[in-house]
């Protein structure tokens, strides 16, 4: 019985593949620009890789179609799905932050006007952050280029991922509050994990301790 | 006072730019692979283009940050935002359909087992489709590669956009029911439209009747 591993498209893919290659599981083909495959067996045929959108990794793992997955903590917090969080893999650092226009008067979330508009791709995280602080805001869900929202005047603030800070800077935005830090996490299907599916605990242990060239 | 037009990234971008170029509004720069700009004035400086994710076009138009937008009917149905639907622009045809594995016994939605799983990026549309038919299903929201869901056994069916049908065919899936047809739509900010903002009705009329080289 093979084990299926869900790999996230996007920023964490290279790090995930390197981590797996370090323990002899090679899904490098997913990185080739000509690749159109979404499923791939490794050479040993003991492991199958599923290449899915980062947001879909916890879905495949929660439903048990993949027993193992790698995904950012940001997405785990946002999606709130029943998966076992096994380990912090340390790579893929970014943070979810509140940002505003540099020429605005706001230097902290307390400065934001009541019922102001906040645009975000992370509405679940943003909502709980502002609710905990009893700051009433109107959330505007967006799918991309969230930095455009304050520039056009649609929103006073955004809640978005920051890694180098370059996108914010290029758009004249400044970070006023960090909500949380995020890194790549190793997750597992809860039932397979608890019942100790054959080879699963060994695999999870190996992925955690794999020595990856920096 | 310039008019802002929200243009959708992705499949409808080329057609949208061609339509605008036909009436002398040139946002061709958005198509250049080196382009990183998300806002652009046309040569006359009377129009500003906003390049946003297709799902975000109705958001910018509903909030009045863009007075005009072009977006697929599929997204209008899914997002349910208050925008004025001005015209069907005719290009960008696709359809939202229910599909299953070709080797499954299902040849119509009535054949699907009760409470089966249906994966989709269009959960609002899918939910109302199945509810109207009183077919109880469990919807699984996905962000991409929906065709993978039946292949891994996560879902019995999917609700997804079909244009040429090639993705379905490549994955051994067949379409069993069409939910609706979709094409590019011209939309406007309701208040600007009703109050007849200067130049807006003329622009909308020109976009509708523009002769576009096939």
Short mmCIF file of C-alpha atoms in Angstrom, two decimals:
data_model
loop_
_atom_site.label_atom_id
_atom_site.label_comp_id
_atom_site.label_asym_id
_atom_site.label_seq_id
_atom_site.Cartn_x
_atom_site.Cartn_y
_atom_site.Cartn_z
CA UNK A 1 0.00 0.00 0.00
CA UNK A 2 1.67 3.19 -1.16
CA UNK A 3 1.63 6.47 0.74
CA UNK A 4 0.36 9.60 -0.99
CA UNK A 5 2.03 12.95 -0.33
CA UNK A 6 0.33 16.24 -1.27
CA UNK A 7 2.83 18.85 -2.47
CA UNK A 8 1.91 22.56 -2.66
CA UNK A 9 2.29 24.50 -5.91
CA UNK A 10 3.96 27.87 -5.51
CA UNK A 11 6.50 29.25 -3.06
CA UNK A 12 6.95 26.07 -0.97
CA UNK A 13 7.28 23.57 -3.81
CA UNK A 14 11.06 23.72 -4.26
CA UNK A 15 11.75 23.36 -0.52
CA UNK A 16 9.28 20.49 -0.24
CA UNK A 17 10.84 18.60 -3.14
CA UNK A 18 14.37 19.17 -1.75
CA UNK A 19 13.28 17.82 1.64
CA UNK A 20 11.85 14.67 0.03
CA UNK A 21 14.85 14.19 -2.27
CA UNK A 22 17.11 14.27 0.82
CA UNK A 23 15.42 11.06 1.98
CA UNK A 24 15.44 9.44 -1.46
CA UNK A 25 11.92 10.32 -2.63
CA UNK A 26 12.27 12.13 -5.93
CA UNK A 27 9.38 14.22 -7.29
CA UNK A 28 11.77 16.62 -9.09
CA UNK A 29 9.77 16.14 -12.31
CA UNK A 30 7.07 18.43 -10.85
CA UNK A 31 9.56 21.32 -11.08
CA UNK A 32 10.22 20.93 -14.81
CA UNK A 33 8.57 23.74 -16.74
CA UNK A 34 7.22 21.27 -19.30
CA UNK A 35 5.56 19.17 -16.59
CA UNK A 36 1.78 18.78 -16.89
CA UNK A 37 1.40 15.80 -14.57
CA UNK A 38 -0.38 16.24 -11.26
CA UNK A 39 0.28 12.69 -9.99
CA UNK A 40 3.61 10.93 -9.97
CA UNK A 41 5.00 7.72 -8.44
CA UNK A 42 8.55 7.85 -7.09
CA UNK A 43 11.10 5.30 -8.33
CA UNK A 44 10.42 2.87 -5.48
CA UNK A 45 6.69 3.04 -6.30
CA UNK A 46 6.08 3.23 -2.56
CA UNK A 47 5.15 6.91 -2.69
CA UNK A 48 2.80 8.91 -4.85
CA UNK A 49 3.05 12.68 -5.13
CA UNK A 50 -0.04 14.85 -5.74
CA UNK A 51 0.72 18.34 -7.05
CA UNK A 52 -2.10 20.62 -5.89
CA UNK A 53 -2.76 24.28 -5.07
CA UNK A 54 -1.37 25.15 -1.65
CA UNK A 55 -4.90 25.86 -0.37
CA UNK A 56 -5.99 22.39 -1.46
CA UNK A 57 -3.23 20.47 0.39
CA UNK A 58 -5.12 20.38 3.73
CA UNK A 59 -8.30 19.37 1.87
CA UNK A 60 -6.68 16.29 0.31
CA UNK A 61 -5.08 15.41 3.66
CA UNK A 62 -8.28 15.97 5.69
CA UNK A 63 -10.22 13.64 3.38
CA UNK A 64 -7.42 11.06 3.50
CA UNK A 65 -6.71 11.12 -0.24
CA UNK A 66 -3.18 12.05 0.79
CA UNK A 67 -1.80 10.70 4.08
CA UNK A 68 0.92 13.36 4.22
CA UNK A 69 1.14 16.99 3.08
CA UNK A 70 3.34 20.04 3.25
CA UNK A 71 1.66 23.45 3.52
CA UNK A 72 2.20 26.90 5.03
CA UNK A 73 0.97 27.61 8.55
CA UNK A 74 -0.93 30.60 7.07
CA UNK A 75 -3.14 28.29 5.01
CA UNK A 76 -3.69 25.89 7.93
CA UNK A 77 -4.91 28.81 10.06
CA UNK A 78 -7.14 30.12 7.28
CA UNK A 79 -8.74 26.85 6.22
CA UNK A 80 -9.31 25.31 9.67
CA UNK A 81 -9.51 21.70 8.47
CA UNK A 82 -9.10 18.57 10.61
CA UNK A 83 -5.49 17.54 9.91
CA UNK A 84 -2.74 16.39 12.28
CA UNK A 85 0.00 19.03 12.52
CA UNK A 86 3.12 16.91 12.80
CA UNK A 87 6.07 19.32 12.61
CA UNK A 88 7.38 22.75 11.68
CA UNK A 89 9.74 22.22 8.75
CA UNK A 90 11.36 25.63 9.22
CA UNK A 91 11.55 26.76 5.60
CA UNK A 92 9.29 29.14 3.65
CA UNK A 93 9.18 31.91 6.23
CA UNK A 94 6.67 34.72 5.82
CA UNK A 95 4.30 36.55 8.11
CA UNK A 96 0.69 37.67 7.97
CA UNK A 97 0.59 41.40 8.67
CA UNK A 98 -1.64 44.44 8.65
CA UNK A 99 -0.41 47.13 6.25
CA UNK A 100 -1.54 50.63 5.33
CA UNK A 101 -0.45 53.41 2.98
CA UNK A 102 2.78 55.01 4.16
CA UNK A 103 1.23 58.46 3.85
CA UNK A 104 -1.81 57.55 5.98
CA UNK A 105 -2.05 58.65 9.64
CA UNK A 106 -2.29 55.03 10.89
CA UNK A 107 0.68 53.62 12.80
CA UNK A 108 -1.12 50.81 14.63
CA UNK A 109 -4.41 48.91 14.28
CA UNK A 110 -5.90 50.99 17.12
CA UNK A 111 -5.54 54.06 14.86
CA UNK A 112 -7.79 52.59 12.16
CA UNK A 113 -11.23 54.27 11.96
CA UNK A 114 -14.16 52.14 13.13
CA UNK A 115 -15.85 50.21 10.31
CA UNK A 116 -12.99 50.96 7.95
CA UNK A 117 -12.46 48.58 5.06
CA UNK A 118 -9.79 45.90 5.20
CA UNK A 119 -9.01 43.86 2.07
CA UNK A 120 -7.52 40.39 2.36
CA UNK A 121 -7.13 36.93 0.89
CA UNK A 122 -7.10 35.66 4.52
CA UNK A 123 -10.55 36.70 5.69
CA UNK A 124 -10.87 34.02 8.38
CA UNK A 125 -7.57 35.06 10.01
CA UNK A 126 -8.28 38.77 9.56
CA UNK A 127 -11.78 38.47 11.02
CA UNK A 128 -10.63 36.67 14.17
CA UNK A 129 -7.73 39.11 14.62
CA UNK A 130 -9.95 42.21 14.55
CA UNK A 131 -12.73 40.53 16.55
CA UNK A 132 -10.34 39.57 19.36
CA UNK A 133 -9.34 43.24 19.61
CA UNK A 134 -12.98 44.37 19.38
CA UNK A 135 -12.14 46.49 16.35
CA UNK A 136 -15.13 46.54 13.99
CA UNK A 137 -13.99 46.49 10.35
CA UNK A 138 -15.59 45.67 7.02
CA UNK A 139 -13.66 42.86 5.33
CA UNK A 140 -13.35 42.80 1.55
CA UNK A 141 -12.36 39.35 0.27
CA UNK A 142 -9.93 39.52 -2.65
CA UNK A 143 -8.13 36.80 -4.64
CA UNK A 144 -4.95 38.57 -5.68
CA UNK A 145 -2.89 41.77 -5.74
CA UNK A 146 -4.28 42.86 -2.39
CA UNK A 147 -1.77 45.75 -2.33
CA UNK A 148 -3.91 47.46 -4.98
CA UNK A 149 -6.85 47.93 -2.59
CA UNK A 150 -5.40 50.82 -0.50
CA UNK A 151 -3.88 52.45 -3.62
CA UNK A 152 -7.27 52.71 -5.32
CA UNK A 153 -8.93 53.87 -2.10
CA UNK A 154 -11.07 50.74 -1.79
CA UNK A 155 -9.63 49.84 1.63
CA UNK A 156 -7.86 51.67 4.47
CA UNK A 157 -5.79 48.61 5.31
CA UNK A 158 -4.89 45.14 4.09
CA UNK A 159 -4.07 41.87 5.80
CA UNK A 160 -1.55 40.06 3.65
CA UNK A 161 1.53 37.85 3.61
CA UNK A 162 4.88 39.60 3.76
CA UNK A 163 8.16 37.87 3.07
CA UNK A 164 10.85 40.29 1.88
CA UNK A 165 8.57 43.32 2.16
CA UNK A 166 9.39 44.32 -1.41
CA UNK A 167 5.79 44.34 -2.69
CA UNK A 168 4.71 46.61 0.17
CA UNK A 169 7.63 48.97 -0.41
CA UNK A 170 7.13 49.10 -4.19
CA UNK A 171 3.54 50.18 -3.55
CA UNK A 172 4.22 52.74 -0.83
CA UNK A 173 2.68 50.59 1.90
CA UNK A 174 3.98 49.99 5.42
CA UNK A 175 3.47 47.13 7.86
CA UNK A 176 1.87 48.31 11.10
CA UNK A 177 1.18 45.04 12.92
CA UNK A 178 2.25 41.41 12.62
CA UNK A 179 -0.56 38.88 13.10
CA UNK A 180 1.58 35.70 13.05
CA UNK A 181 4.69 34.12 11.56
CA UNK A 182 4.34 31.31 9.07
CA UNK A 183 6.61 28.48 7.87
CA UNK A 184 6.07 25.20 6.05
CA UNK A 185 4.33 22.55 8.15
CA UNK A 186 4.24 18.79 7.83
CA UNK A 187 0.68 17.52 8.19
CA UNK A 188 -0.94 14.09 8.18
CA UNK A 189 -4.36 12.50 7.82
CA UNK A 190 -5.55 12.18 11.45
CA UNK A 191 -6.93 8.65 11.21
CA UNK A 192 -3.96 7.20 9.29
CA UNK A 193 -1.66 8.94 11.77
CA UNK A 194 -3.45 7.65 14.87
CA UNK A 195 -3.82 4.13 13.55
CA UNK A 196 -0.17 4.09 12.49
CA UNK A 197 -0.61 3.18 8.84
CA UNK A 198 2.31 1.02 7.65
CA UNK A 199 5.41 3.12 6.99
CA UNK A 200 3.73 6.43 7.84
CA UNK A 201 5.45 7.25 11.14
CA UNK A 202 8.86 6.29 9.70
CA UNK A 203 8.26 8.56 6.71
CA UNK A 204 7.14 11.50 8.87
CA UNK A 205 10.21 11.05 11.10
CA UNK A 206 12.53 10.97 8.10
CA UNK A 207 11.01 14.11 6.56
CA UNK A 208 11.44 15.99 9.86
CA UNK A 209 15.06 15.08 10.37
CA UNK A 210 16.19 15.16 6.71
CA UNK A 211 19.40 17.12 6.26
CA UNK A 212 18.71 19.57 3.46
CA UNK A 213 21.55 21.44 1.74
CA UNK A 214 20.95 25.15 2.52
CA UNK B 1 -12.49 63.03 -14.13
CA UNK B 2 -11.10 59.83 -15.61
CA UNK B 3 -12.98 56.54 -15.86
CA UNK B 4 -11.42 53.42 -14.38
CA UNK B 5 -11.82 50.08 -16.14
CA UNK B 6 -11.12 46.78 -14.33
CA UNK B 7 -9.55 44.20 -16.65
CA UNK B 8 -9.49 40.48 -15.74
CA UNK B 9 -6.21 38.56 -15.66
CA UNK B 10 -6.36 35.20 -17.40
CA UNK B 11 -8.41 33.82 -20.25
CA UNK B 12 -10.45 36.98 -20.98
CA UNK B 13 -7.59 39.51 -20.89
CA UNK B 14 -6.61 39.37 -24.58
CA UNK B 15 -10.21 39.72 -25.77
CA UNK B 16 -10.85 42.58 -23.36
CA UNK B 17 -7.77 44.49 -24.49
CA UNK B 18 -8.64 43.94 -28.18
CA UNK B 19 -12.15 45.27 -27.57
CA UNK B 20 -10.79 48.41 -25.90
CA UNK B 21 -8.09 48.90 -28.55
CA UNK B 22 -10.82 48.83 -31.22
CA UNK B 23 -12.22 52.04 -29.70
CA UNK B 24 -8.82 53.67 -29.23
CA UNK B 25 -8.15 52.78 -25.58
CA UNK B 26 -4.82 50.98 -25.47
CA UNK B 27 -3.88 48.88 -22.43
CA UNK B 28 -1.75 46.50 -24.54
CA UNK B 29 1.14 46.97 -22.11
CA UNK B 30 -0.67 44.67 -19.67
CA UNK B 31 -0.07 41.79 -22.11
CA UNK B 32 3.71 42.20 -22.23
CA UNK B 33 5.41 39.40 -20.34
CA UNK B 34 7.76 41.87 -18.64
CA UNK B 35 4.82 43.94 -17.34
CA UNK B 36 4.58 44.30 -13.56
CA UNK B 37 2.21 47.28 -13.50
CA UNK B 38 -1.32 46.81 -12.22
CA UNK B 39 -2.50 50.36 -13.05
CA UNK B 40 -2.08 52.12 -16.34
CA UNK B 41 -3.41 55.34 -17.91
CA UNK B 42 -4.24 55.24 -21.60
CA UNK B 43 -2.65 57.79 -23.95
CA UNK B 44 -5.59 60.21 -23.66
CA UNK B 45 -5.29 60.07 -19.86
CA UNK B 46 -9.09 59.82 -19.78
CA UNK B 47 -9.07 56.15 -18.86
CA UNK B 48 -7.26 54.16 -16.25
CA UNK B 49 -6.91 50.36 -16.46
CA UNK B 50 -6.75 48.19 -13.34
CA UNK B 51 -5.34 44.71 -13.92
CA UNK B 52 -6.87 42.41 -11.30
CA UNK B 53 -7.74 38.76 -10.77
CA UNK B 54 -10.92 37.87 -12.64
CA UNK B 55 -12.71 37.13 -9.33
CA UNK B 56 -11.81 40.62 -8.09
CA UNK B 57 -13.26 42.53 -11.07
CA UNK B 58 -16.83 42.60 -9.67
CA UNK B 59 -15.44 43.61 -6.25
CA UNK B 60 -13.69 46.70 -7.63
CA UNK B 61 -16.78 47.58 -9.67
CA UNK B 62 -19.25 46.99 -6.81
CA UNK B 63 -17.23 49.31 -4.55
CA UNK B 64 -16.96 51.92 -7.33
CA UNK B 65 -13.15 51.87 -7.49
CA UNK B 66 -13.68 50.95 -11.14
CA UNK B 67 -16.75 52.29 -12.97
CA UNK B 68 -16.47 49.67 -15.69
CA UNK B 69 -15.31 46.04 -15.75
CA UNK B 70 -15.16 42.99 -17.98
CA UNK B 71 -15.65 39.59 -16.37
CA UNK B 72 -17.04 36.13 -17.12
CA UNK B 73 -20.70 35.38 -16.39
CA UNK B 74 -19.49 32.39 -14.33
CA UNK B 75 -17.78 34.69 -11.84
CA UNK B 76 -20.75 37.08 -11.69
CA UNK B 77 -23.02 34.15 -10.79
CA UNK B 78 -20.58 32.83 -8.20
CA UNK B 79 -19.76 36.11 -6.45
CA UNK B 80 -23.28 37.62 -6.36
CA UNK B 81 -22.12 41.23 -5.99
CA UNK B 82 -24.20 44.36 -6.71
CA UNK B 83 -23.00 45.42 -10.16
CA UNK B 84 -24.96 46.56 -13.22
CA UNK B 85 -24.82 43.93 -15.98
CA UNK B 86 -24.65 46.08 -19.09
CA UNK B 87 -24.03 43.68 -21.98
CA UNK B 88 -22.92 40.26 -23.17
CA UNK B 89 -19.67 40.81 -25.10
CA UNK B 90 -19.90 37.40 -26.77
CA UNK B 91 -16.29 36.28 -26.45
CA UNK B 92 -14.66 33.91 -23.97
CA UNK B 93 -17.23 31.13 -24.22
CA UNK B 94 -17.17 28.32 -21.70
CA UNK B 95 -19.76 26.44 -19.66
CA UNK B 96 -20.13 25.31 -16.07
CA UNK B 97 -20.81 21.59 -16.08
CA UNK B 98 -21.09 18.53 -13.88
CA UNK B 99 -18.52 15.87 -14.79
CA UNK B 100 -17.75 12.36 -13.53
CA UNK B 101 -15.28 9.59 -14.31
CA UNK B 102 -15.96 8.00 -17.68
CA UNK B 103 -15.88 4.52 -16.10
CA UNK B 104 -18.41 5.44 -13.39
CA UNK B 105 -22.06 4.31 -13.69
CA UNK B 106 -23.35 7.92 -13.59
CA UNK B 107 -24.83 9.35 -16.81
CA UNK B 108 -26.92 12.14 -15.27
CA UNK B 109 -27.03 14.02 -11.95
CA UNK B 110 -30.05 11.91 -10.90
CA UNK B 111 -27.75 8.86 -10.95
CA UNK B 112 -25.40 10.32 -8.32
CA UNK B 113 -25.68 8.64 -4.91
CA UNK B 114 -27.28 10.74 -2.15
CA UNK B 115 -24.73 12.67 -0.08
CA UNK B 116 -21.97 11.96 -2.57
CA UNK B 117 -19.05 14.36 -2.68
CA UNK B 118 -18.82 17.05 -5.35
CA UNK B 119 -15.63 19.10 -5.67
CA UNK B 120 -15.72 22.60 -7.16
CA UNK B 121 -14.23 26.07 -7.33
CA UNK B 122 -17.82 27.30 -7.87
CA UNK B 123 -19.46 26.24 -4.62
CA UNK B 124 -22.19 28.92 -4.69
CA UNK B 125 -23.32 27.87 -8.18
CA UNK B 126 -22.95 24.16 -7.42
CA UNK B 127 -24.90 24.44 -4.16
CA UNK B 128 -27.85 26.23 -5.74
CA UNK B 129 -27.88 23.81 -8.69
CA UNK B 130 -28.13 20.72 -6.47
CA UNK B 131 -30.51 22.35 -4.01
CA UNK B 132 -32.96 23.31 -6.77
CA UNK B 133 -33.03 19.66 -7.82
CA UNK B 134 -33.32 18.50 -4.18
CA UNK B 135 -30.20 16.40 -4.58
CA UNK B 136 -28.28 16.34 -1.31
CA UNK B 137 -24.51 16.40 -1.93
CA UNK B 138 -21.44 17.24 0.15
CA UNK B 139 -19.53 20.06 -1.52
CA UNK B 140 -15.73 20.14 -1.30
CA UNK B 141 -14.34 23.61 -2.09
CA UNK B 142 -11.10 23.47 -4.09
CA UNK B 143 -8.88 26.19 -5.56
CA UNK B 144 -7.42 24.45 -8.59
CA UNK B 145 -7.03 21.24 -10.62
CA UNK B 146 -10.55 20.14 -9.72
CA UNK B 147 -10.23 17.27 -12.21
CA UNK B 148 -7.91 15.55 -9.73
CA UNK B 149 -10.68 15.06 -7.17
CA UNK B 150 -12.53 12.17 -8.90
CA UNK B 151 -9.22 10.56 -9.96
CA UNK B 152 -8.02 10.29 -6.37
CA UNK B 153 -11.43 9.11 -5.20
CA UNK B 154 -12.07 12.24 -3.11
CA UNK B 155 -15.25 13.13 -5.00
CA UNK B 156 -17.78 11.28 -7.16
CA UNK B 157 -18.35 14.35 -9.33
CA UNK B 158 -17.03 17.84 -10.04
CA UNK B 159 -18.63 21.11 -11.07
CA UNK B 160 -16.15 22.93 -13.26
CA UNK B 161 -15.70 25.17 -16.29
CA UNK B 162 -15.36 23.42 -19.62
CA UNK B 163 -14.22 25.17 -22.78
CA UNK B 164 -12.65 22.75 -25.28
CA UNK B 165 -13.23 19.71 -23.06
CA UNK B 166 -9.58 18.73 -23.40
CA UNK B 167 -8.82 18.71 -19.64
CA UNK B 168 -11.78 16.42 -18.99
CA UNK B 169 -10.79 14.08 -21.80
CA UNK B 170 -7.12 13.96 -20.77
CA UNK B 171 -8.26 12.86 -17.32
CA UNK B 172 -10.84 10.29 -18.39
CA UNK B 173 -13.78 12.43 -17.24
CA UNK B 174 -17.09 13.01 -19.01
CA UNK B 175 -19.57 15.86 -18.84
CA UNK B 176 -23.00 14.66 -17.71
CA UNK B 177 -24.93 17.91 -17.28
CA UNK B 178 -24.50 21.56 -18.29
CA UNK B 179 -25.37 24.08 -15.57
CA UNK B 180 -25.04 27.26 -17.65
CA UNK B 181 -23.13 28.88 -20.52
CA UNK B 182 -20.74 31.70 -19.83
CA UNK B 183 -19.24 34.53 -21.88
CA UNK B 184 -17.52 37.82 -21.09
CA UNK B 185 -19.85 40.45 -19.65
CA UNK B 186 -19.57 44.22 -19.51
CA UNK B 187 -20.43 45.47 -16.02
CA UNK B 188 -20.67 48.90 -14.41
CA UNK B 189 -20.79 50.47 -10.97
CA UNK B 190 -24.57 50.75 -10.30
CA UNK B 191 -24.55 54.28 -8.87
CA UNK B 192 -22.23 55.75 -11.54
CA UNK B 193 -24.35 54.03 -14.17
CA UNK B 194 -27.68 55.26 -12.84
CA UNK B 195 -26.46 58.81 -12.28
CA UNK B 196 -24.87 58.89 -15.74
CA UNK B 197 -21.33 59.79 -14.78
CA UNK B 198 -19.75 61.97 -17.48
CA UNK B 199 -18.64 59.89 -20.47
CA UNK B 200 -19.70 56.57 -18.94
CA UNK B 201 -22.71 55.75 -21.13
CA UNK B 202 -20.82 56.73 -24.28
CA UNK B 203 -17.92 54.47 -23.29
CA UNK B 204 -20.22 51.52 -22.50
CA UNK B 205 -21.99 51.99 -25.84
CA UNK B 206 -18.69 52.08 -27.72
CA UNK B 207 -17.37 48.94 -26.01
CA UNK B 208 -20.57 47.04 -26.90
CA UNK B 209 -20.54 47.98 -30.57
CA UNK B 210 -16.77 47.92 -31.16
CA UNK B 211 -15.86 45.97 -34.29
CA UNK B 212 -13.17 43.52 -33.22
CA UNK B 213 -11.05 41.66 -35.81
CA UNK B 214 -11.90 37.96 -35.34
#
